[in-house]
Short mmCIF file of C-alpha atoms in Angstrom, two decimals:
data_model
loop_
_atom_site.label_atom_id
_atom_site.label_comp_id
_atom_site.label_asym_id
_atom_site.label_seq_id
_atom_site.Cartn_x
_atom_site.Cartn_y
_atom_site.Cartn_z
CA MET L 21 -42.41 -6.24 -19.96
CA SER L 22 -42.85 -9.40 -18.03
CA ILE L 23 -40.60 -12.55 -18.16
CA GLU L 24 -42.02 -15.65 -18.15
CA ILE L 25 -39.10 -17.98 -15.99
CA ARG L 26 -39.40 -21.51 -16.61
CA SER L 27 -35.91 -22.70 -15.42
CA THR L 28 -32.75 -21.64 -13.79
CA GLY L 29 -31.94 -20.72 -17.71
CA ASP L 30 -34.17 -18.28 -17.93
CA ILE L 31 -33.55 -16.83 -14.42
CA LEU L 32 -29.84 -16.71 -15.75
CA ALA L 33 -31.05 -15.46 -19.25
CA ALA L 34 -32.99 -12.82 -17.23
CA LEU L 35 -29.73 -11.73 -15.46
CA LYS L 36 -27.81 -11.54 -18.44
CA ASN L 37 -29.70 -9.16 -20.11
CA HIS L 38 -30.48 -7.27 -16.92
CA PRO L 39 -27.06 -6.41 -15.47
CA ASP L 40 -29.10 -3.91 -12.84
CA TRP L 41 -31.16 -7.03 -11.19
CA ALA L 42 -28.28 -8.67 -9.77
CA ASP L 43 -27.48 -6.95 -7.04
CA ALA L 44 -31.57 -7.59 -6.26
CA VAL L 45 -30.93 -10.93 -7.00
CA PHE L 46 -27.38 -10.77 -4.51
CA ASP L 47 -29.05 -8.83 -1.46
CA ALA L 48 -32.53 -11.77 -1.65
CA LEU L 49 -29.50 -14.71 -1.65
CA LEU L 50 -27.99 -13.05 0.99
CA SER L 51 -30.74 -11.95 3.48
CA SER L 52 -31.28 -15.38 4.88
CA GLN L 53 -28.64 -14.21 8.63
CA ARG L 54 -28.63 -17.75 8.72
CA ARG L 55 -26.59 -18.44 5.35
CA MET L 56 -25.07 -15.30 5.80
CA ASP L 57 -22.94 -17.33 9.36
CA ARG L 58 -21.83 -20.19 7.59
CA ILE L 59 -20.59 -17.81 4.87
CA ARG L 60 -18.90 -15.26 7.40
CA GLN L 61 -17.46 -18.47 9.23
CA LYS L 62 -16.12 -20.03 6.38
CA ILE L 63 -14.59 -17.23 5.22
CA LEU L 64 -14.04 -14.87 7.41
CA THR L 65 -12.00 -15.40 10.81
CA ASP L 66 -13.10 -13.20 13.96
CA ASP L 67 -10.21 -10.51 13.04
CA LEU L 68 -11.87 -9.74 9.72
CA LEU L 69 -14.80 -9.58 11.45
CA ARG L 70 -14.22 -7.25 14.22
CA LEU L 71 -12.64 -4.75 11.04
CA PRO L 72 -15.51 -2.78 10.74
CA GLY L 73 -16.08 -1.67 14.71
CA GLU L 74 -11.91 -0.67 14.78
CA PHE L 75 -12.44 0.66 11.51
CA LYS L 76 -15.13 3.13 12.76
CA ARG L 77 -13.82 4.01 16.33
CA ALA L 78 -9.59 4.00 14.35
CA GLU L 79 -11.73 7.38 13.26
CA GLU L 80 -13.87 8.61 15.16
CA GLU L 81 -10.42 9.25 17.44
CA TRP L 82 -8.46 10.25 13.95
CA ARG L 83 -10.79 13.07 13.77
CA GLU L 84 -10.85 13.84 17.63
CA ASP L 85 -7.26 14.65 17.47
CA ARG L 86 -7.50 16.28 14.13
CA ARG L 87 -9.69 19.00 15.95
CA SER L 88 -7.11 19.46 18.45
CA ILE L 89 -4.33 19.79 16.15
CA LEU L 90 -6.43 22.28 14.42
CA GLU L 91 -7.06 24.53 17.47
CA ALA L 92 -3.34 24.01 18.88
CA VAL L 93 -2.41 25.59 14.87
CA ARG L 94 -5.21 28.38 15.40
CA GLU L 95 -3.93 29.30 18.87
CA LEU L 96 0.67 28.88 17.53
CA GLY L 97 -0.71 31.28 14.65
CA GLU L 98 -2.44 34.35 16.82
CA GLY L 99 0.49 34.04 19.73
CA GLN L 100 3.05 34.33 16.26
CA SER L 101 1.46 37.17 15.30
CA ARG L 102 1.23 38.88 18.66
CA LEU L 103 5.07 38.14 18.92
CA ALA L 104 5.93 39.49 15.44
CA ALA L 105 3.98 42.88 16.23
CA ALA L 106 5.87 43.17 20.13
CA GLN L 107 8.80 42.17 17.66
CA GLU L 108 8.76 45.36 15.42
CA LYS L 109 7.74 47.76 17.94
CA THR L 110 10.85 46.55 19.84
CA GLU L 111 13.18 47.02 17.22
CA ALA L 112 11.29 50.51 16.48
CA ARG L 113 12.08 51.81 20.17
CA VAL L 114 15.14 50.04 19.65
CA GLY L 115 15.91 52.27 17.19
CA GLN L 116 14.92 55.38 18.22
CA LEU L 117 17.32 55.79 21.47
CA ALA L 118 20.11 54.89 19.04
CA ALA L 119 19.29 57.80 17.32
CA ALA L 120 19.06 59.70 20.33
CA GLN L 121 22.48 57.95 21.63
CA GLU L 122 24.44 59.55 18.63
CA LYS L 123 22.83 62.42 18.73
CA THR L 124 23.85 62.79 22.89
CA GLU L 125 27.30 61.73 21.75
CA ALA L 126 27.77 64.51 19.59
CA ARG L 127 26.70 66.76 22.25
CA VAL L 128 29.29 65.71 24.09
CA GLY L 129 31.72 66.22 21.25
CA GLN L 130 30.94 69.63 21.25
CA LEU L 131 30.87 70.44 25.12
CA ALA L 132 34.31 68.88 24.91
CA ALA L 133 35.84 70.80 22.50
CA ALA L 134 34.26 74.50 23.55
CA GLN L 135 35.95 73.04 26.99
CA GLU L 136 39.27 72.67 26.13
CA LYS L 137 38.74 76.06 24.14
CA THR L 138 38.18 78.24 26.69
CA GLU L 139 40.95 76.45 29.25
CA ALA L 140 43.41 77.14 26.43
CA ARG L 141 41.66 81.15 26.56
CA VAL L 142 42.33 80.93 30.60
CA GLY L 143 45.85 79.68 29.61
CA GLN L 144 46.51 82.75 27.60
CA LEU L 145 44.68 85.22 30.04
CA ALA L 146 46.75 83.28 33.07
CA ALA L 147 50.07 83.94 30.76
CA ALA L 148 48.86 87.78 29.68
CA GLN L 149 48.22 88.16 33.53
CA GLU L 150 51.89 88.03 34.40
CA LYS L 151 52.68 90.12 31.17
CA THR L 152 50.80 92.50 32.49
CA GLU L 153 51.67 92.01 36.74
CA ALA L 154 54.28 95.03 36.33
CA ARG L 155 51.41 97.17 34.61
CA VAL L 156 48.49 96.76 37.40
CA GLY L 157 48.11 100.38 37.68
CA GLN L 158 47.24 100.25 33.42
CA LEU L 159 45.54 97.44 32.93
CA ALA L 160 43.14 97.66 36.59
CA ALA L 161 40.25 98.55 34.02
CA ALA L 162 41.57 95.80 31.35
CA GLN L 163 42.38 93.55 34.12
CA GLU L 164 38.49 94.31 36.00
CA LYS L 165 36.66 93.96 32.38
CA THR L 166 39.13 90.29 31.73
CA GLU L 167 37.46 89.29 35.47
CA ALA L 168 34.26 90.00 34.11
CA ARG L 169 34.57 88.13 31.09
CA VAL L 170 36.52 85.16 32.91
CA GLY L 171 32.97 85.64 35.39
CA GLN L 172 30.75 85.17 32.53
CA LEU L 173 32.47 82.21 31.54
CA ALA L 174 32.58 80.32 35.05
CA ALA L 175 29.12 81.27 34.42
CA ALA L 176 28.50 79.43 31.05
CA GLN L 177 30.51 76.58 32.69
CA GLU L 178 28.45 76.22 35.00
CA LYS L 179 25.53 75.77 32.93
CA THR L 180 27.34 73.81 30.93
CA GLU L 181 28.13 71.07 33.80
CA ALA L 182 24.75 71.74 34.53
CA ARG L 183 23.39 71.21 31.24
CA VAL L 184 25.93 67.44 31.33
CA GLY L 185 24.56 66.48 33.93
CA GLN L 186 21.08 66.83 32.70
CA LEU L 187 22.50 64.46 30.19
CA ALA L 188 24.41 62.14 32.10
CA ALA L 189 20.32 61.18 33.99
CA ALA L 190 19.52 61.16 30.57
CA GLN L 191 22.02 59.01 30.02
CA GLU L 192 20.94 57.09 33.21
CA LYS L 193 17.41 56.69 32.11
CA THR L 194 18.13 55.65 28.51
CA GLU L 195 20.34 52.66 29.64
CA ALA L 196 17.36 52.34 32.09
CA ARG L 197 15.20 52.24 29.07
CA VAL L 198 17.54 49.67 27.29
CA GLY L 199 18.00 47.60 30.76
CA GLN L 200 13.73 47.01 30.30
CA LEU L 201 13.68 46.82 26.77
CA ALA L 202 16.88 44.13 27.21
CA ALA L 203 14.91 42.21 29.93
CA ALA L 204 11.64 42.47 27.66
CA GLN L 205 13.84 40.97 24.49
CA GLU L 206 14.55 38.16 27.72
CA LYS L 207 10.79 37.31 27.81
CA THR L 208 9.61 36.98 24.43
CA GLU L 209 13.08 34.90 23.67
CA ALA L 210 11.83 32.72 25.99
CA ARG L 211 8.21 33.02 24.86
CA VAL L 212 9.57 32.15 21.68
CA GLY L 213 11.07 28.99 23.26
CA GLN L 214 7.73 28.15 24.78
CA LEU L 215 6.21 28.30 21.23
CA ALA L 216 8.81 26.32 19.40
CA ALA L 217 8.56 23.44 22.52
CA ALA L 218 4.88 24.00 21.80
CA GLN L 219 5.41 23.39 18.05
CA GLU L 220 8.02 20.52 18.26
CA LYS L 221 4.78 18.77 20.93
CA THR L 222 2.45 20.04 18.09
CA GLU L 223 4.70 18.27 15.83
CA ALA L 224 5.51 14.97 17.61
CA ARG L 225 1.42 14.76 17.67
CA VAL L 226 0.60 15.42 14.11
CA GLY L 227 3.58 12.30 13.61
CA GLN L 228 1.23 10.39 16.09
CA LEU L 229 -1.72 11.06 13.98
CA ALA L 230 -0.09 10.47 10.39
CA ALA L 231 0.71 7.02 11.97
CA ALA L 232 -2.28 6.08 12.92
CA GLN L 233 -3.56 7.40 9.85
CA GLU L 234 -1.76 5.26 8.02
CA LYS L 235 -2.93 2.40 10.46
CA THR L 236 -6.46 2.95 9.45
CA GLU L 237 -5.48 3.45 5.31
CA ALA L 238 -3.48 -0.66 6.14
CA THR L 239 -7.02 -1.06 8.18
CA PHE L 240 -8.69 0.11 5.52
CA ARG L 241 -7.05 -2.17 2.31
CA LEU L 242 -7.03 -4.88 5.14
CA PHE L 243 -11.16 -4.51 5.15
CA MET L 244 -11.85 -4.09 1.39
CA GLU L 245 -9.43 -7.33 0.45
CA SER L 246 -11.32 -9.52 2.68
CA THR L 247 -14.52 -8.14 0.97
CA GLN L 248 -12.99 -8.23 -2.47
CA VAL L 249 -12.18 -12.32 -1.24
CA PHE L 250 -15.51 -12.79 0.39
CA ARG L 251 -17.07 -11.73 -3.11
CA LYS L 252 -15.30 -13.18 -5.76
CA SER L 253 -16.31 -16.62 -3.00
CA ILE L 254 -19.59 -15.99 -4.02
CA LEU L 255 -19.00 -15.18 -7.25
CA ASP L 256 -17.23 -18.68 -7.92
CA VAL L 257 -20.11 -20.51 -5.89
CA LEU L 258 -22.39 -19.43 -8.47
CA ARG L 259 -20.04 -19.87 -11.32
CA ASN L 260 -19.49 -23.88 -10.25
CA HIS L 261 -23.58 -22.89 -10.04
CA GLU L 262 -24.27 -21.63 -13.22
CA GLY L 263 -21.52 -24.66 -14.46
CA LEU L 264 -23.26 -27.27 -13.55
CA LEU L 265 -26.60 -26.47 -14.19
CA ILE L 266 -25.46 -25.75 -18.27
CA GLU L 267 -24.40 -29.73 -18.03
CA SER L 268 -27.60 -30.93 -17.04
CA LEU L 269 -29.30 -29.17 -19.28
CA VAL L 270 -26.95 -29.64 -22.10
CA LEU L 271 -26.64 -33.32 -21.32
CA ALA L 272 -31.05 -33.42 -21.40
CA LYS L 273 -31.48 -31.70 -24.83
CA LEU L 274 -27.72 -33.00 -26.40
CA HIS L 275 -29.96 -34.34 -28.91
CA ASN L 276 -30.90 -30.12 -29.94
CA TYR L 277 -26.98 -29.84 -30.24
CA LEU L 278 -26.21 -32.84 -33.33
CA HIS L 279 -28.93 -33.22 -34.97
CA ARG L 280 -28.09 -31.42 -38.04
CA ARG L 281 -25.33 -33.60 -38.46
CA ILE L 282 -26.00 -36.14 -36.38
CA SER L 283 -29.13 -38.04 -35.99
CA PRO L 284 -30.57 -40.22 -33.37
CA VAL L 285 -28.43 -39.11 -31.10
CA GLU L 286 -27.85 -41.17 -27.97
CA VAL L 287 -26.01 -40.36 -24.42
CA LEU L 288 -24.19 -43.41 -23.10
CA GLU L 289 -25.02 -44.50 -19.21
CA PRO L 290 -21.81 -44.48 -16.65
CA ARG L 291 -22.28 -48.16 -16.37
CA LEU L 292 -22.45 -48.65 -20.34
CA VAL L 293 -18.80 -45.79 -20.95
CA SER L 294 -17.41 -48.02 -17.57
CA ARG L 295 -17.94 -51.28 -19.65
CA MET L 296 -16.26 -50.51 -23.31
CA LEU L 297 -13.69 -48.83 -21.49
CA ASP L 298 -12.51 -51.79 -19.01
CA ALA L 299 -13.43 -53.99 -22.19
CA ALA L 300 -10.38 -51.96 -24.83
CA GLN L 301 -8.43 -51.23 -21.90
CA LYS L 302 -8.16 -54.87 -21.45
CA ALA L 303 -7.42 -55.63 -25.27
CA ASN L 304 -5.37 -52.86 -24.95
CA ALA L 305 -6.99 -50.82 -27.25
CA ILE L 306 -6.02 -47.35 -24.93
CA SER L 307 -3.95 -46.97 -22.06
CA GLU L 308 -4.78 -46.36 -17.88
CA ASP L 309 -4.47 -42.51 -18.50
CA GLU L 310 -6.76 -42.44 -21.98
CA HIS L 311 -9.46 -44.60 -19.46
CA ASP L 312 -9.13 -41.88 -16.39
CA SER L 313 -9.41 -39.08 -19.30
CA ILE L 314 -12.14 -40.01 -21.11
CA ALA L 315 -13.70 -40.96 -18.08
CA GLU L 316 -13.45 -37.37 -17.23
CA ALA L 317 -15.63 -36.16 -20.58
CA ASP L 318 -18.44 -33.82 -19.95
CA ALA L 319 -20.70 -36.84 -22.40
CA LEU L 320 -19.96 -39.37 -24.16
CA ALA L 321 -22.74 -39.86 -27.12
CA VAL L 322 -23.32 -42.65 -30.58
CA GLY L 323 -25.87 -41.92 -33.19
CA GLN L 324 -25.98 -41.93 -36.65
CA ASP L 325 -24.01 -39.61 -38.90
CA LYS L 326 -26.52 -38.19 -41.79
CA GLY L 327 -24.69 -37.88 -44.31
CA THR L 328 -22.97 -40.96 -44.91
CA GLY L 329 -25.79 -43.43 -42.19
CA GLU L 330 -22.81 -44.72 -40.86
CA PRO L 331 -22.43 -45.17 -36.68
CA VAL L 332 -20.19 -42.21 -35.39
CA CYS L 333 -18.99 -41.38 -32.12
CA VAL L 334 -19.58 -38.08 -30.07
CA ALA L 335 -17.51 -36.58 -27.15
CA ALA L 336 -18.79 -33.38 -25.44
CA GLU L 337 -17.18 -30.86 -23.25
CA VAL L 338 -19.30 -28.32 -21.59
CA SER L 339 -18.19 -25.04 -20.17
CA ALA L 340 -19.94 -21.13 -19.95
CA LYS L 341 -17.16 -20.13 -22.74
CA VAL L 342 -15.66 -22.29 -24.84
CA ASN L 343 -10.83 -21.73 -24.53
CA VAL L 344 -8.44 -23.89 -26.42
CA GLU L 345 -8.01 -26.34 -23.79
CA ASP L 346 -11.36 -27.65 -23.91
CA VAL L 347 -11.53 -28.04 -28.17
CA ASP L 348 -8.21 -29.93 -27.43
CA ARG L 349 -9.97 -31.86 -24.28
CA ALA L 350 -13.00 -32.54 -26.72
CA GLU L 351 -10.54 -33.16 -30.04
CA GLU L 352 -8.79 -35.91 -27.83
CA ARG L 353 -12.03 -37.78 -26.40
CA SER L 354 -13.64 -38.02 -29.67
CA LYS L 355 -10.32 -40.57 -30.45
CA ILE L 356 -9.74 -42.14 -27.62
CA PHE L 357 -14.01 -43.13 -28.10
CA LEU L 358 -13.44 -43.86 -31.21
CA LYS L 359 -10.81 -46.63 -29.92
CA ALA L 360 -12.77 -48.20 -26.93
CA ALA L 361 -15.97 -48.50 -29.15
CA GLN L 362 -13.54 -50.06 -32.11
CA ALA L 363 -12.47 -52.58 -29.28
CA ALA L 364 -15.32 -53.68 -27.42
CA VAL L 365 -17.52 -54.23 -30.50
CA ARG L 366 -15.02 -56.43 -32.25
CA GLN L 367 -14.73 -57.94 -29.10
CA LYS L 368 -18.33 -58.76 -28.76
CA PRO L 369 -20.24 -56.84 -32.12
CA ALA L 370 -24.07 -59.11 -30.46
CA GLN L 371 -23.95 -57.36 -27.27
CA TRP L 372 -23.15 -53.85 -28.51
CA ARG L 373 -25.35 -54.82 -31.93
CA ARG L 374 -27.84 -52.30 -29.81
CA ILE L 375 -26.08 -49.34 -29.36
CA PHE L 376 -23.87 -49.72 -32.87
CA SER L 377 -25.28 -51.63 -35.63
CA ALA L 378 -21.80 -51.43 -36.87
CA GLU L 379 -18.48 -51.24 -35.95
CA PRO L 380 -17.83 -47.21 -35.88
CA SER L 381 -15.96 -45.97 -37.94
CA LYS L 382 -15.45 -41.98 -37.14
CA ALA L 383 -16.17 -40.05 -34.03
CA PHE L 384 -17.18 -36.18 -33.56
CA GLY L 385 -15.61 -33.82 -30.79
CA LEU L 386 -18.24 -31.45 -29.38
CA VAL L 387 -17.90 -27.82 -26.88
CA VAL L 388 -20.92 -26.13 -26.34
CA GLY L 389 -21.20 -23.24 -24.65
CA ARG L 390 -22.22 -19.98 -23.76
CA SER L 391 -19.63 -17.99 -26.14
CA ILE L 392 -16.03 -19.13 -27.31
CA THR L 393 -13.26 -17.43 -27.91
CA ASP L 394 -11.80 -16.38 -31.27
CA GLU L 395 -8.71 -18.54 -30.58
CA ALA L 396 -11.06 -21.59 -30.62
CA ARG L 397 -13.20 -21.08 -32.51
CA GLY L 398 -10.20 -20.67 -35.45
CA GLU L 399 -9.13 -24.46 -33.84
CA ALA L 400 -12.09 -25.67 -33.70
CA GLU L 401 -12.94 -25.11 -37.75
CA ARG L 402 -9.39 -26.21 -38.45
CA ARG L 403 -10.07 -30.08 -36.43
CA ASP L 404 -13.72 -30.39 -37.40
CA VAL L 405 -15.13 -30.41 -33.51
CA ILE L 406 -18.60 -29.03 -33.25
CA PHE L 407 -19.28 -25.76 -31.78
CA ALA L 408 -22.95 -25.57 -30.41
CA LYS L 409 -24.04 -22.01 -28.47
CA PHE L 410 -25.95 -22.84 -25.32
CA ARG L 411 -29.39 -21.54 -25.15
CA ASN L 412 -31.36 -23.39 -22.66
CA GLY L 413 -33.43 -24.75 -25.85
CA PRO L 414 -33.04 -25.62 -29.42
CA GLY L 415 -30.24 -23.45 -31.35
CA ILE L 416 -26.77 -24.83 -32.83
CA GLU L 417 -23.70 -23.16 -34.51
CA GLY L 418 -22.30 -25.70 -36.35
CA LEU L 419 -18.51 -25.48 -37.10
#
């Protein structure tokens, strides 16, 4: 489906009906490098222009640091796993040595008890020997048996001492092994200290990366804010051009917006408006502030009321979206316009006869826009201010 474009109003209407075209139009407006350079010079500082490059460099540094951290964390995890396994083996071996030590101490206790019993028995034998010296002859055989028994006990004692020597050697080996385990434990603790230091360095690096990340995020936020400012400035320029375009089209076709109530309609030239206001101010009909206020009106027109045939004055306010302030200005300026016209006609009726067949007795406020707020619509109805919907052509909503 093709759309016929005859004016800028048609372009704006087409964009409103097809919002998806807006980006394409926006890109077309910014396609000229020369215009983009001028916009950048006015809106963006050198620091803001450098932000994309700095953001890219910060992102690359962040990615490199992140890879380094992940590698260090992986190596730390593997080292901790190996350390935990070695520690478990060390604890198991120490437990075995402790159990062996307990058995050794129990055996030595048994040997000590046996030794005490042996010494007691030898004491008894010595006492018996003294008693039996008188009976040496009779007890010679018994003595031989006793000596044989003592020999057996001596052999047993030698075996006991040999066993104790073996146990002492085993104890020395055990102590040497424990010493080795203690040395290994010290090395393990030293390794743990190194790992703790490496962990602290890693945490410090992570802190630096976190600070760099915050800086990157701040730079990105600044970039986004500057982009929003740039976009807003472009939209403000477009809205300003739209307002000027609507105002010029309304002035060219003001009769289309008033013909149901006022006809014919004539828009006063700035020269005539200036003469009328100066005459009214000299006659003290309007104040200087009122003079300045009505001079800011978007349009001043005169015509005949179709209901009574009497001359009337119209003060128009044009806005893309009509609000209560627009209604207030239209009503206030229409009243000032009526006072100024009446004063000018009274002073020189012949000079103003071409515009006013008689002294005007009524004035209308007119607001024109693409839309109107609900509050403004209610105020316009209450004050008999006319609202005309801008359609870039005929079409009016009378209030």
